[in-house]
XYZ file of C-alpha atoms in Angstrom:
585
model
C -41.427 38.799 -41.569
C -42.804 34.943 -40.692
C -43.730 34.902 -44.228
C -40.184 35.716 -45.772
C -38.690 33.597 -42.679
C -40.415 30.929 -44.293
C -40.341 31.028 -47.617
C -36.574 31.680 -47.262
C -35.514 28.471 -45.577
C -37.926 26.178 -47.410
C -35.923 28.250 -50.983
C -33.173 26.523 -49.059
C -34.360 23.351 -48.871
C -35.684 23.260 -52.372
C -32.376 24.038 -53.492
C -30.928 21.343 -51.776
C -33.833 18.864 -52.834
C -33.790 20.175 -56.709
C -30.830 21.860 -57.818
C -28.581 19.624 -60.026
C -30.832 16.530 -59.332
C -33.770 14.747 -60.374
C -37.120 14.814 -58.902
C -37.874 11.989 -56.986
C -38.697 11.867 -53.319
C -38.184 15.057 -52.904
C -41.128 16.129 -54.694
C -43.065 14.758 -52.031
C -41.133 15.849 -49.203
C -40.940 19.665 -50.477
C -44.849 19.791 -51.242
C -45.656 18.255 -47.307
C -43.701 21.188 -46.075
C -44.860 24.035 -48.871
C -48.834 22.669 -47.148
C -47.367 22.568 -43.997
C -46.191 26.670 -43.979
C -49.117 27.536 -45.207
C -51.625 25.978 -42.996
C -49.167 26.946 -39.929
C -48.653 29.993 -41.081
C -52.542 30.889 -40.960
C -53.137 29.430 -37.643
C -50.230 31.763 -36.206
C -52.143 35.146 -38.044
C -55.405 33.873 -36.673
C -57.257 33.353 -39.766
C -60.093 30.819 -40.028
C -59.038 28.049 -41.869
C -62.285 26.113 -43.875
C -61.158 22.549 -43.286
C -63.461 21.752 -45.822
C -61.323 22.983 -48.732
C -58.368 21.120 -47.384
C -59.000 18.515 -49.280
C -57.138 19.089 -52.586
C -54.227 18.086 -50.655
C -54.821 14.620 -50.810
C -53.916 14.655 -54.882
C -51.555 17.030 -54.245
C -49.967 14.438 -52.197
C -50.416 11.885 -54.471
C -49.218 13.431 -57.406
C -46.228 14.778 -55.716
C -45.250 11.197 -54.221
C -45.550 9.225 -57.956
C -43.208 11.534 -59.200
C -41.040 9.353 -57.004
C -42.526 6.029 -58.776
C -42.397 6.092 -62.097
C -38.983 6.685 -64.724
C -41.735 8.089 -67.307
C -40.510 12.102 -67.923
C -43.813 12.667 -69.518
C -45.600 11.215 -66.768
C -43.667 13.508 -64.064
C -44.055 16.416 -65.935
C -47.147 15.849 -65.754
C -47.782 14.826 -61.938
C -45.473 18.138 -60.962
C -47.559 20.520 -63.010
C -51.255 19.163 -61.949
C -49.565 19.197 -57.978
C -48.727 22.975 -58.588
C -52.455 24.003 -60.576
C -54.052 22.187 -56.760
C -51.758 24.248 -54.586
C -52.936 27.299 -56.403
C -56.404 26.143 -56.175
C -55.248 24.887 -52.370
C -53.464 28.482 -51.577
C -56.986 30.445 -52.909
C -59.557 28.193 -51.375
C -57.994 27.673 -47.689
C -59.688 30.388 -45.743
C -62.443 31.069 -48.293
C -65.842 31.015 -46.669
C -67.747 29.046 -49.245
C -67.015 25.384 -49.834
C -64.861 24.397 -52.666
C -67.538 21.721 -53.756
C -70.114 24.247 -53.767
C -67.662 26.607 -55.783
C -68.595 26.880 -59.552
C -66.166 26.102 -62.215
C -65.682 29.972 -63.321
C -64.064 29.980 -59.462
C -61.946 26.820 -59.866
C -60.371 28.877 -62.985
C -60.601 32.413 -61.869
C -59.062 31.323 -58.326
C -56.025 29.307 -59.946
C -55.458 32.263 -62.235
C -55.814 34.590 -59.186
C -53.311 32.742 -57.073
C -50.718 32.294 -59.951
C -50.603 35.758 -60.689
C -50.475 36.810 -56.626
C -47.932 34.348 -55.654
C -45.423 34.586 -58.704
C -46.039 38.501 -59.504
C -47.795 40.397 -57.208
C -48.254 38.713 -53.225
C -44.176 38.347 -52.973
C -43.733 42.414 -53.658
C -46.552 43.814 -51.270
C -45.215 41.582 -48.753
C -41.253 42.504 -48.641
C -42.717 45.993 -49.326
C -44.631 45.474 -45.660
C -41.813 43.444 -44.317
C -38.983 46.080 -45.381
C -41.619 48.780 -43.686
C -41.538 47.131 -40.511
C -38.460 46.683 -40.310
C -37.647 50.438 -40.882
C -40.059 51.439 -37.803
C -37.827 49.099 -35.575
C -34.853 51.735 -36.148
C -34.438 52.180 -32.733
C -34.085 48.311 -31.762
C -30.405 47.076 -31.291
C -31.456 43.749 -32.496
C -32.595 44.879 -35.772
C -30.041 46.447 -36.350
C -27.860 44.132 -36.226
C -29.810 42.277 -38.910
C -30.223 44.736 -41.172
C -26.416 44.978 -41.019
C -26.529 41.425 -41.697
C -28.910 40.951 -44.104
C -27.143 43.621 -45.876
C -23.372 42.519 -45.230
C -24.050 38.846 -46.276
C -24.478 39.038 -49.802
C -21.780 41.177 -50.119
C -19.225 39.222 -48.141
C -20.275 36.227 -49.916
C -19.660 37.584 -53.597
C -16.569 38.886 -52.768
C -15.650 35.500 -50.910
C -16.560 33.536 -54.223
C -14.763 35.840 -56.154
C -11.515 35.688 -54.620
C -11.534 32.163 -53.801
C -11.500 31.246 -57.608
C -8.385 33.791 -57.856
C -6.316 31.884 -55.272
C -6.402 28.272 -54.958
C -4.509 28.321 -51.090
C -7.025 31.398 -50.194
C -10.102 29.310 -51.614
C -8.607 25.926 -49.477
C -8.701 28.275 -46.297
C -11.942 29.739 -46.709
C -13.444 26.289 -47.353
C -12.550 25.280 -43.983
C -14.531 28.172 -42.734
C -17.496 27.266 -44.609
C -17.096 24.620 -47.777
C -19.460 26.419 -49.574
C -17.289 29.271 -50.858
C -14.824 25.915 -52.674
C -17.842 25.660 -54.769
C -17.189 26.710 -58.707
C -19.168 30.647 -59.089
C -20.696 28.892 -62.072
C -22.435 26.643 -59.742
C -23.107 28.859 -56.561
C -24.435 31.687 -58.250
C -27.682 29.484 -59.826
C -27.976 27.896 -56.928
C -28.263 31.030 -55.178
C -30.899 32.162 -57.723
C -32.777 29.126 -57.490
C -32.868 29.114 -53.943
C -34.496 32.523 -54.253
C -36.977 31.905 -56.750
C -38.092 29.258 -54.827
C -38.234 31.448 -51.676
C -39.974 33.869 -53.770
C -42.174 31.494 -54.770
C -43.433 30.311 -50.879
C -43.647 33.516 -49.496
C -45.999 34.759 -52.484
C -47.867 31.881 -51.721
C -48.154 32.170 -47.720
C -48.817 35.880 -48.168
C -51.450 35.139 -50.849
C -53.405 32.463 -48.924
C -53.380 34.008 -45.579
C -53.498 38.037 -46.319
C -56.570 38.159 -47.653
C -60.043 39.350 -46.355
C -62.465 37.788 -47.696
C -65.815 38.760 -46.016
C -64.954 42.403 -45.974
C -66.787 44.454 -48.272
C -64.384 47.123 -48.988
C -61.220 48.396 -48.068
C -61.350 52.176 -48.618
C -57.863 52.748 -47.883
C -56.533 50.670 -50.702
C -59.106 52.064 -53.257
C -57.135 53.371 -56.739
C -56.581 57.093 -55.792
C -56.138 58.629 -59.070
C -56.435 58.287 -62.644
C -52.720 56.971 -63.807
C -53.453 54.535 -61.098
C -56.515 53.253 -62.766
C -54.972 53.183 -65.816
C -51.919 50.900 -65.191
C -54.046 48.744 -63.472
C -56.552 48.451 -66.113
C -54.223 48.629 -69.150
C -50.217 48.974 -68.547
C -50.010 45.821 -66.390
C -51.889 43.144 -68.298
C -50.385 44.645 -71.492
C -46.941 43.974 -69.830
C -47.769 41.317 -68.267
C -49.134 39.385 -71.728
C -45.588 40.891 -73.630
C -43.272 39.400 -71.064
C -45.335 36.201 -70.542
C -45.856 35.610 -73.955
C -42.102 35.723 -75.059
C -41.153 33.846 -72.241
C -43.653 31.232 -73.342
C -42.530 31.581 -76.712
C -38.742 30.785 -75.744
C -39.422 28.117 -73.703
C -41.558 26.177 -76.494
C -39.116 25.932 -79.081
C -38.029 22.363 -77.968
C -41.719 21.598 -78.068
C -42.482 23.410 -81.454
C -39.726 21.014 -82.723
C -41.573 17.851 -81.884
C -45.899 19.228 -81.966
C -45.620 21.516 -84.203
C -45.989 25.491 -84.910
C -49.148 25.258 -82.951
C -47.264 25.099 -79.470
C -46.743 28.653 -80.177
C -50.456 30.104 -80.521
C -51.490 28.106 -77.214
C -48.456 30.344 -75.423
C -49.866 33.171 -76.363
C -53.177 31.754 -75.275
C -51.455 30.809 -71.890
C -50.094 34.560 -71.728
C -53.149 36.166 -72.319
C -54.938 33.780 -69.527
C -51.946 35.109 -67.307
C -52.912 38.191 -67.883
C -56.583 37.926 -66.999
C -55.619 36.694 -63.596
C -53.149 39.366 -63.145
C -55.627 42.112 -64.052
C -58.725 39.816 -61.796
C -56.276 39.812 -58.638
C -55.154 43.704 -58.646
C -59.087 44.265 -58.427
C -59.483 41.877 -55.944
C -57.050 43.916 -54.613
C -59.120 47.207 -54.646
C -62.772 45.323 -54.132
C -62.465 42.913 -51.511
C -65.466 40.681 -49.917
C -65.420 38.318 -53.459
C -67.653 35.730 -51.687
C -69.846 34.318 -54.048
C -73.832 35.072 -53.838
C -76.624 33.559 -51.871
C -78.751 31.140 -54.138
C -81.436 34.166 -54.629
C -78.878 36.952 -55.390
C -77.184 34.663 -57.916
C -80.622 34.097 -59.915
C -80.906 37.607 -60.564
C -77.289 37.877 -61.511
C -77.981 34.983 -63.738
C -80.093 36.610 -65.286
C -78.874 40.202 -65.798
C -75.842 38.248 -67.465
C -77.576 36.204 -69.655
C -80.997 38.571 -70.851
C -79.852 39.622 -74.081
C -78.876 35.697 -74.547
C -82.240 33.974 -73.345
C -84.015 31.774 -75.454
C -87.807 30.201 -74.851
C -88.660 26.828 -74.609
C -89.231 26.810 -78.241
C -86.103 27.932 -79.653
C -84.069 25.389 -77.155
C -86.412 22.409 -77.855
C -85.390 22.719 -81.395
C -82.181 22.927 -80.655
C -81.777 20.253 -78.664
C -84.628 18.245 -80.709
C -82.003 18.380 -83.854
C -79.460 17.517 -82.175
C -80.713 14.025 -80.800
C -81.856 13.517 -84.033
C -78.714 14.346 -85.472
C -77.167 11.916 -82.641
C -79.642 9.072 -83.007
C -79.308 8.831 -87.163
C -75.246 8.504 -87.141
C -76.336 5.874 -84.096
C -78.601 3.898 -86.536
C -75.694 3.938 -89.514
C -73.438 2.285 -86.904
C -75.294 -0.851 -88.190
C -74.857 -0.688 -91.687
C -72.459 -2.818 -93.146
C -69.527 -1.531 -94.647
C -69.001 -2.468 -98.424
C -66.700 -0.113 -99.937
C -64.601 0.288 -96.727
C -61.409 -1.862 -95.435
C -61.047 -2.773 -91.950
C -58.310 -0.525 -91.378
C -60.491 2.583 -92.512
C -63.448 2.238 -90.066
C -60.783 1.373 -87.161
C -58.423 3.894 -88.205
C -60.923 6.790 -88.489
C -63.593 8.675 -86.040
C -63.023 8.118 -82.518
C -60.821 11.723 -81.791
C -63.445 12.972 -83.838
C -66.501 11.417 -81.846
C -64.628 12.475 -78.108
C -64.837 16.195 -79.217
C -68.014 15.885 -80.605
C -68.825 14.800 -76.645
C -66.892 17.938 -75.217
C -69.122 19.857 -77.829
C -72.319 17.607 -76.456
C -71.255 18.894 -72.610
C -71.189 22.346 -73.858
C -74.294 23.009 -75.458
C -76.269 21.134 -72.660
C -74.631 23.592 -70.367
C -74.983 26.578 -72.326
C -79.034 25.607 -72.795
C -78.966 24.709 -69.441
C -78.723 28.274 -68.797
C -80.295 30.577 -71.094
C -83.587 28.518 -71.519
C -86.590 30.308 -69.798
C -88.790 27.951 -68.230
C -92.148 29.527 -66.941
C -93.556 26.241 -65.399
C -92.699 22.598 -64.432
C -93.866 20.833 -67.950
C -91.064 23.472 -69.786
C -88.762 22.301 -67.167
C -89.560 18.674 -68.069
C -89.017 19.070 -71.384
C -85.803 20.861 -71.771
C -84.696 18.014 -69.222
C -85.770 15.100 -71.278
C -84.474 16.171 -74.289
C -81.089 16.959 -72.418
C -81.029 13.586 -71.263
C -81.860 12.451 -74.523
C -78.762 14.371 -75.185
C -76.808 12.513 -73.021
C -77.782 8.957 -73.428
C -76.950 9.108 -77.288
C -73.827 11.071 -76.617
C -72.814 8.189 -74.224
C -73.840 5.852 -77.099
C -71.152 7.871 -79.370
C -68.298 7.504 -77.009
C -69.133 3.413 -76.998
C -68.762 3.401 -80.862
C -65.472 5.214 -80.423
C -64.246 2.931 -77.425
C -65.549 0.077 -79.861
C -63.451 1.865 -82.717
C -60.145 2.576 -80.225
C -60.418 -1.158 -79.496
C -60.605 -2.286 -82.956
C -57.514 0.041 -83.782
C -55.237 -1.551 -81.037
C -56.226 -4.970 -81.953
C -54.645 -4.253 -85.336
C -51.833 -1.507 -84.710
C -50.846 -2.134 -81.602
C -50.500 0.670 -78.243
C -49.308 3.851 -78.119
C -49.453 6.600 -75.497
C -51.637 8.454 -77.298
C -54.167 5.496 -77.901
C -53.846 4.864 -74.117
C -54.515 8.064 -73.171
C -57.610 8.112 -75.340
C -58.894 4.589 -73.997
C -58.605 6.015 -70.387
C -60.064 8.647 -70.939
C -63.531 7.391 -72.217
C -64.871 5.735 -69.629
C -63.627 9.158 -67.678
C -66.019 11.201 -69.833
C -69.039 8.877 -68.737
C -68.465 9.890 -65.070
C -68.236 13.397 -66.151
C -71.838 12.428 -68.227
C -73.192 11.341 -65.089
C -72.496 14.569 -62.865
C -73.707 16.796 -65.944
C -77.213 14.917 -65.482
C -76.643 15.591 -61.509
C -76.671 19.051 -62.412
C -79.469 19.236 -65.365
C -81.470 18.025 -62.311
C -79.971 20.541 -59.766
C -79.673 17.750 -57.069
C -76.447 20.008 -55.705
C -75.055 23.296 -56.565
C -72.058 23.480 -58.842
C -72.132 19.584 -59.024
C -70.993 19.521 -62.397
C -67.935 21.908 -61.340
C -66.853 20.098 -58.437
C -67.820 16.486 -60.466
C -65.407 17.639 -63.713
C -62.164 18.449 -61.036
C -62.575 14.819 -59.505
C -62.808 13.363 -62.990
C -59.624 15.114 -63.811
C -58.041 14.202 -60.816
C -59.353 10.563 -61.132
C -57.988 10.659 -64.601
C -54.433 11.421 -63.453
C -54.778 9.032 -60.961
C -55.543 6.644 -63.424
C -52.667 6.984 -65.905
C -50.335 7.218 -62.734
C -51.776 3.840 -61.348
C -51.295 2.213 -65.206
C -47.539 2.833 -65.598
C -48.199 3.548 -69.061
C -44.680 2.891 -70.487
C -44.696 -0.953 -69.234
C -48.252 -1.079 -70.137
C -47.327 0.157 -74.037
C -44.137 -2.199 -73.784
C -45.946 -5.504 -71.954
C -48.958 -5.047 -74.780
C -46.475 -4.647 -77.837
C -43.823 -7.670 -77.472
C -47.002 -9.759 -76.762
C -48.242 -8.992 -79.399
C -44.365 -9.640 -81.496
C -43.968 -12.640 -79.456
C -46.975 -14.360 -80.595
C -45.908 -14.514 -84.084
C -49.096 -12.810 -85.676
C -47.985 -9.068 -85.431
C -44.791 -6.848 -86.609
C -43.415 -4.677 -83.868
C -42.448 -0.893 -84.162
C -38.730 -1.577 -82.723
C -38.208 2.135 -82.563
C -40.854 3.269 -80.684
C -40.430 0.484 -78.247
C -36.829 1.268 -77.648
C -38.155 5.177 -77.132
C -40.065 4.636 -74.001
C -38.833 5.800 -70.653
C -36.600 3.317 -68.461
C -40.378 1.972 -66.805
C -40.365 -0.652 -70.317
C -36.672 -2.203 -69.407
C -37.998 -5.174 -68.031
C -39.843 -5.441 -71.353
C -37.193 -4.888 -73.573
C -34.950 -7.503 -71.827
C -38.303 -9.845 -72.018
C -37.795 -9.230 -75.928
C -34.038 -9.774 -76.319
C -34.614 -12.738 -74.159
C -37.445 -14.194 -76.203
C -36.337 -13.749 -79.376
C -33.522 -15.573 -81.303
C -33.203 -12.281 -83.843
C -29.645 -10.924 -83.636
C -30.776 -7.291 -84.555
C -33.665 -6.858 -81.668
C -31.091 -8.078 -79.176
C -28.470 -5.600 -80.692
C -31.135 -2.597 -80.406
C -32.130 -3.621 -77.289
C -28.663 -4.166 -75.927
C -27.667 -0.735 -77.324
C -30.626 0.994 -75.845
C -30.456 -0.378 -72.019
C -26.737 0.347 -71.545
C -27.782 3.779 -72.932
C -30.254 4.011 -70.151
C -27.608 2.675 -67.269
C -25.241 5.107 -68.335
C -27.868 8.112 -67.983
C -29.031 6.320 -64.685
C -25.648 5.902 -63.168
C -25.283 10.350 -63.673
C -24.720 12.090 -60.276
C -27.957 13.851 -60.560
C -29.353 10.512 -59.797
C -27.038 9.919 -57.099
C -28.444 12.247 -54.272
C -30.946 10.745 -51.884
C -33.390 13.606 -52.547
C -33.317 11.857 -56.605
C -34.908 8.370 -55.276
C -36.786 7.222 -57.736
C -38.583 3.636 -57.132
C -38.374 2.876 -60.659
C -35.024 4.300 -61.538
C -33.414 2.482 -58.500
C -35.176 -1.297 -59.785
C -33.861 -0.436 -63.362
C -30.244 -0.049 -62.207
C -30.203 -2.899 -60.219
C -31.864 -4.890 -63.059
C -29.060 -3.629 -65.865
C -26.255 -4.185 -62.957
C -27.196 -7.696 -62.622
C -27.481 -8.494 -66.911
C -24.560 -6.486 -67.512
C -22.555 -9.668 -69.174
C -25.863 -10.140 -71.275
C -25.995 -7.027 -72.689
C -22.203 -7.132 -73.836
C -23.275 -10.289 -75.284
C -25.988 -8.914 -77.429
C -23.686 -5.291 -78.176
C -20.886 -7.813 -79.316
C -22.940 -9.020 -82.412
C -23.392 -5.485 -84.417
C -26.083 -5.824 -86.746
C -28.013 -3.538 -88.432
C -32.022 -3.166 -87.571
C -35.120 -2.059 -88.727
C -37.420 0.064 -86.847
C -40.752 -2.200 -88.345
C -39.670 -5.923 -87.244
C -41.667 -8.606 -89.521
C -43.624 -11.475 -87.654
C -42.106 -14.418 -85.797
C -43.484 -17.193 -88.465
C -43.538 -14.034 -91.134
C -47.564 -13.824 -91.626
C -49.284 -10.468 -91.065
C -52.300 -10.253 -89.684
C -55.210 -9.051 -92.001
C -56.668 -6.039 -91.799
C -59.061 -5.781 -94.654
């Protein structure tokens, strides 16, 4: 009953923070008080909390509170979606007995998958089913009584309200004095109803998830399947539905994304259903098989290697491996050096550096893989497969300088984009993550490499927050214009979010060119209209960069009539200043 109690007024809440507004602030605000039910909510049950595994809050915090900074919808998108994936990974982990940072990475994903599918599908049901129980054995209490009536008298007081407010206009006037809400259009209470339950949904799963679990029991006999049909739509009915319903949901929702990435959006939905699934179908048998704390260091040797005997390789077999793979690494090193007769500028900049990141994901993966099905009968194997690994790693680190080198190169030619930003940030990320894989080759801490690739993920985040990468992209590229060496991609300036205004009113002001201060004009008063929308309005909606924008458009309002009074047509590829390219051959 806490848990619904809960998760019912922070739906509320959430409703008033979200519904019919931006995200700003109140991502923050709503994510303090989603961490601050749960951990509440465990204390009052009694449950042990590990204070040790409270630390994914901190990005959680973090991420929710830049959605609050930046205008950037990517970037928000973003920061809300990695703040939900660590509040699944927050909700599992809270009373778990083992350290997070001891976890392994099959946990991090298991446990995220675990908790989505409890909290959104399965936690919410098994607690109102518990809740509604209770509440039937207190037949005999006056006072729930009275709620039930309540609970149950409520809805339907309020539909009919709604309804026949909107068919009399002196009726609906009354009412509202009662309680304003019922004035409100049905088109607009009735989602805002829903959403407010989702939401509440949504909490509760999540309280019930994180603090109704057992953890170091072994078995629970009395919630053991009892029969066969049991078994079976457990096993097979569930994830079968769960993967059809998922995956057309998916499916729906990607068509704006289809439109702009391609057909591929639609194979990684399925991919995202069938991952659904998984966790649906791992959390009903955590259900049934309880006590899933991992093993003790011995225990999880022999596991090791039951899993992996059919897969083990000798010393040999991996040496070679490994042995072809350095030399593989160290020959396209060498040919770095080679001049390059036949091939323009633009071609060696323009090519190889998406190509040599994966070719570093691959480089993670097979030292992991060897990592673990390599025998090693005494210390000298052990040397070995670790000096070739970290042969491995050096030349792989190598690689990713050529392609920082080649990233460089492109920019100084071409010019930013988010893409190449991304890329650039995310280099030096993958030698941190180099670093913790040789941390683990050498086994100075369990799961090291698990626990190292999260923080490089979070620190990568971080990063890209910290960068305001739409100023960044705008600051770089009307340099670049206004040094009169380099053309400027108009159109993809003017489609960043409302964090490159300043920029683009650097430009206009810069520039004597009629059609850039036209474009430019156009393309900010666009932006103050969409700013000055009531959705921006509330105080929930604060946005730090949305509020400076306005201010800054409210204050060069004259100049932008100025520059919208001269229509002229533009081009999205603007030619040089003094009209010279730069070479790139």
């Amino acid at each position: 009953m806490w848990t619904l109690l809960v998760g019912g007024v922070l739906g509320i809440i959430g409703a008033i923070f979200f519904f019919d507004s931006v995200p700003g602030i109140s991502a923050l605000l709503f994510t303090v008080m989603v961490i601050g039910g749960v951990v509440y909510s465990a204390r009052q049950a009694g449950r042990a909390i590990t204070w040790r595994n409270m630390w994914p809050v901190v990005p959680m915090l973090f991420f929710s509170g830049m959605v609050s900074v930046y205008a950037s919808a990517y970037l928000i998108g973003l920061n809300i979606i990695f703040t939900a994936i660590l509040g699944l990974l927050f909700v599992h982990f809270i009373i778990y007995p083992r350290s997070l940072d001891e976890s392994s990475g099959l946990s991090y994903v298991s446990g995220i998958l675990e908790a989505f599918t409890g909290v959104v599908l399965i936690d919410p049901i098994v607690n109102g089913r518990e809740a509604a129980g209770w509440i039937k054995r207190q037949k005999h209490d006056t006072f729930f009584s009275v709620m039930r009536g309540l609970a149950i008298a409520l809805p339907i007081f309020i539909l009919f309200a709604v309804f026949l407010s909107r068919s009399d206009l002196y009726f609906a006037e009354q009412l509202s004095r009662f309680w304003r809400v019922f004035a409100a259009p049905i088109e607009l209470l009735l989602p805002w109803t829903g959403f407010a339950l989702g939401l509440a949904w949504l909490v509760s799963g999540a309280i019930a998830y994180a603090v109704a679990r057992d953890w170091e029991t072994d078995t629970d006999a009395d919630e053991q399947p009892t029969g066969g049909f049991t078994v079976m739509m457990q096993r097979l009915f569930i994830p079968v539905a769960v993967v059809l319903v998922t995956g057309g949901a998916l499916t729906y929702l990607s068509n704006p994304f289809a439109e702009r990435f391609g057909e591929w959006v639609y194979v990684w939905a399925w991919v995202a259903a069938l991952a659904v699934a998984w966790g649906a179908y791992s959390t009903l048998e955590a259900r049934y098989q309880r006590g899933a704390t991992e093993l003790d260091d011995e225990a999880g040797k022999n596991e090791k290697k039951a899993r992996f005997g059919w897969l083990q390789i000798g010393i040999v077999e991996s040496a070679i491996v490994l042995g072809a793979v350095n030399l593989l690494f160290a020959g396209y090193v060498f040919t770095q050096f080679a001049p390059r007769i036949d091939l323009t500028y633009a071609d060696v900049a323009r090519r190889g550096f998406f190509e040599l990141v994966i070719v570093s994901v691959m480089a993670i993966t097979l030292l992991l893989v060897m990592d673990a099905i390599t025998i090693r009968r005494n210390p000298t194997q052990d040397l070995t497969v670790r000096g070739l690994s970290v042969v491995t790693v050096v030349l792989t680190v190598v690689l990713l300088v050529f392609a920082w080198l080649r990233i460089n190169s492109y920019i100084d030619v071409y010019g930013y984009t988010h893409r190449r930003v991304w890329v650039q940030v995310f280099m030096p990320w993958m030698v941190v993550l180099f670093a913790a894989l040789l941390l683990h080759l050498f086994h100075v801490r369990r799961n090291v490499f698990s626990t190292g690739a999260l923080l490089v993920v979070i620190g990568y985040l971080v990063t890209m927050n910290l960068l305001n990468i739409n100023m960044f992209v705008g600051r770089h590229n009307v340099d670049r214009y206004l040094s009169g060496e380099h053309e400027l991609d108009l159109c993809y300036l003017l489609d960043l979010s409302a964090d490159a205004a300043p920029q683009l009113i650097r430009l206009a002001e810069e520039t004597d060119d009629a059609a850039i201060q036209f474009a430019v004009g156009r393309n900010l008063t666009n932006t103050q209209q969409r700013l000055n929308r009531p959705a921006y309005d509330s105080v929930f909606a604060y946005n730090v960069s949305a509020t400076r924008v306005r201010r800054l458009l409210a204050n060069r309002k004259p100049q932008l009539e100025t520059y919208l009074a001269n229509r002229t047509r533009f081009d999205c590829v603007m030619e040089p200043i003094n009209e010279t390219l730069a070479q790139v051959e």
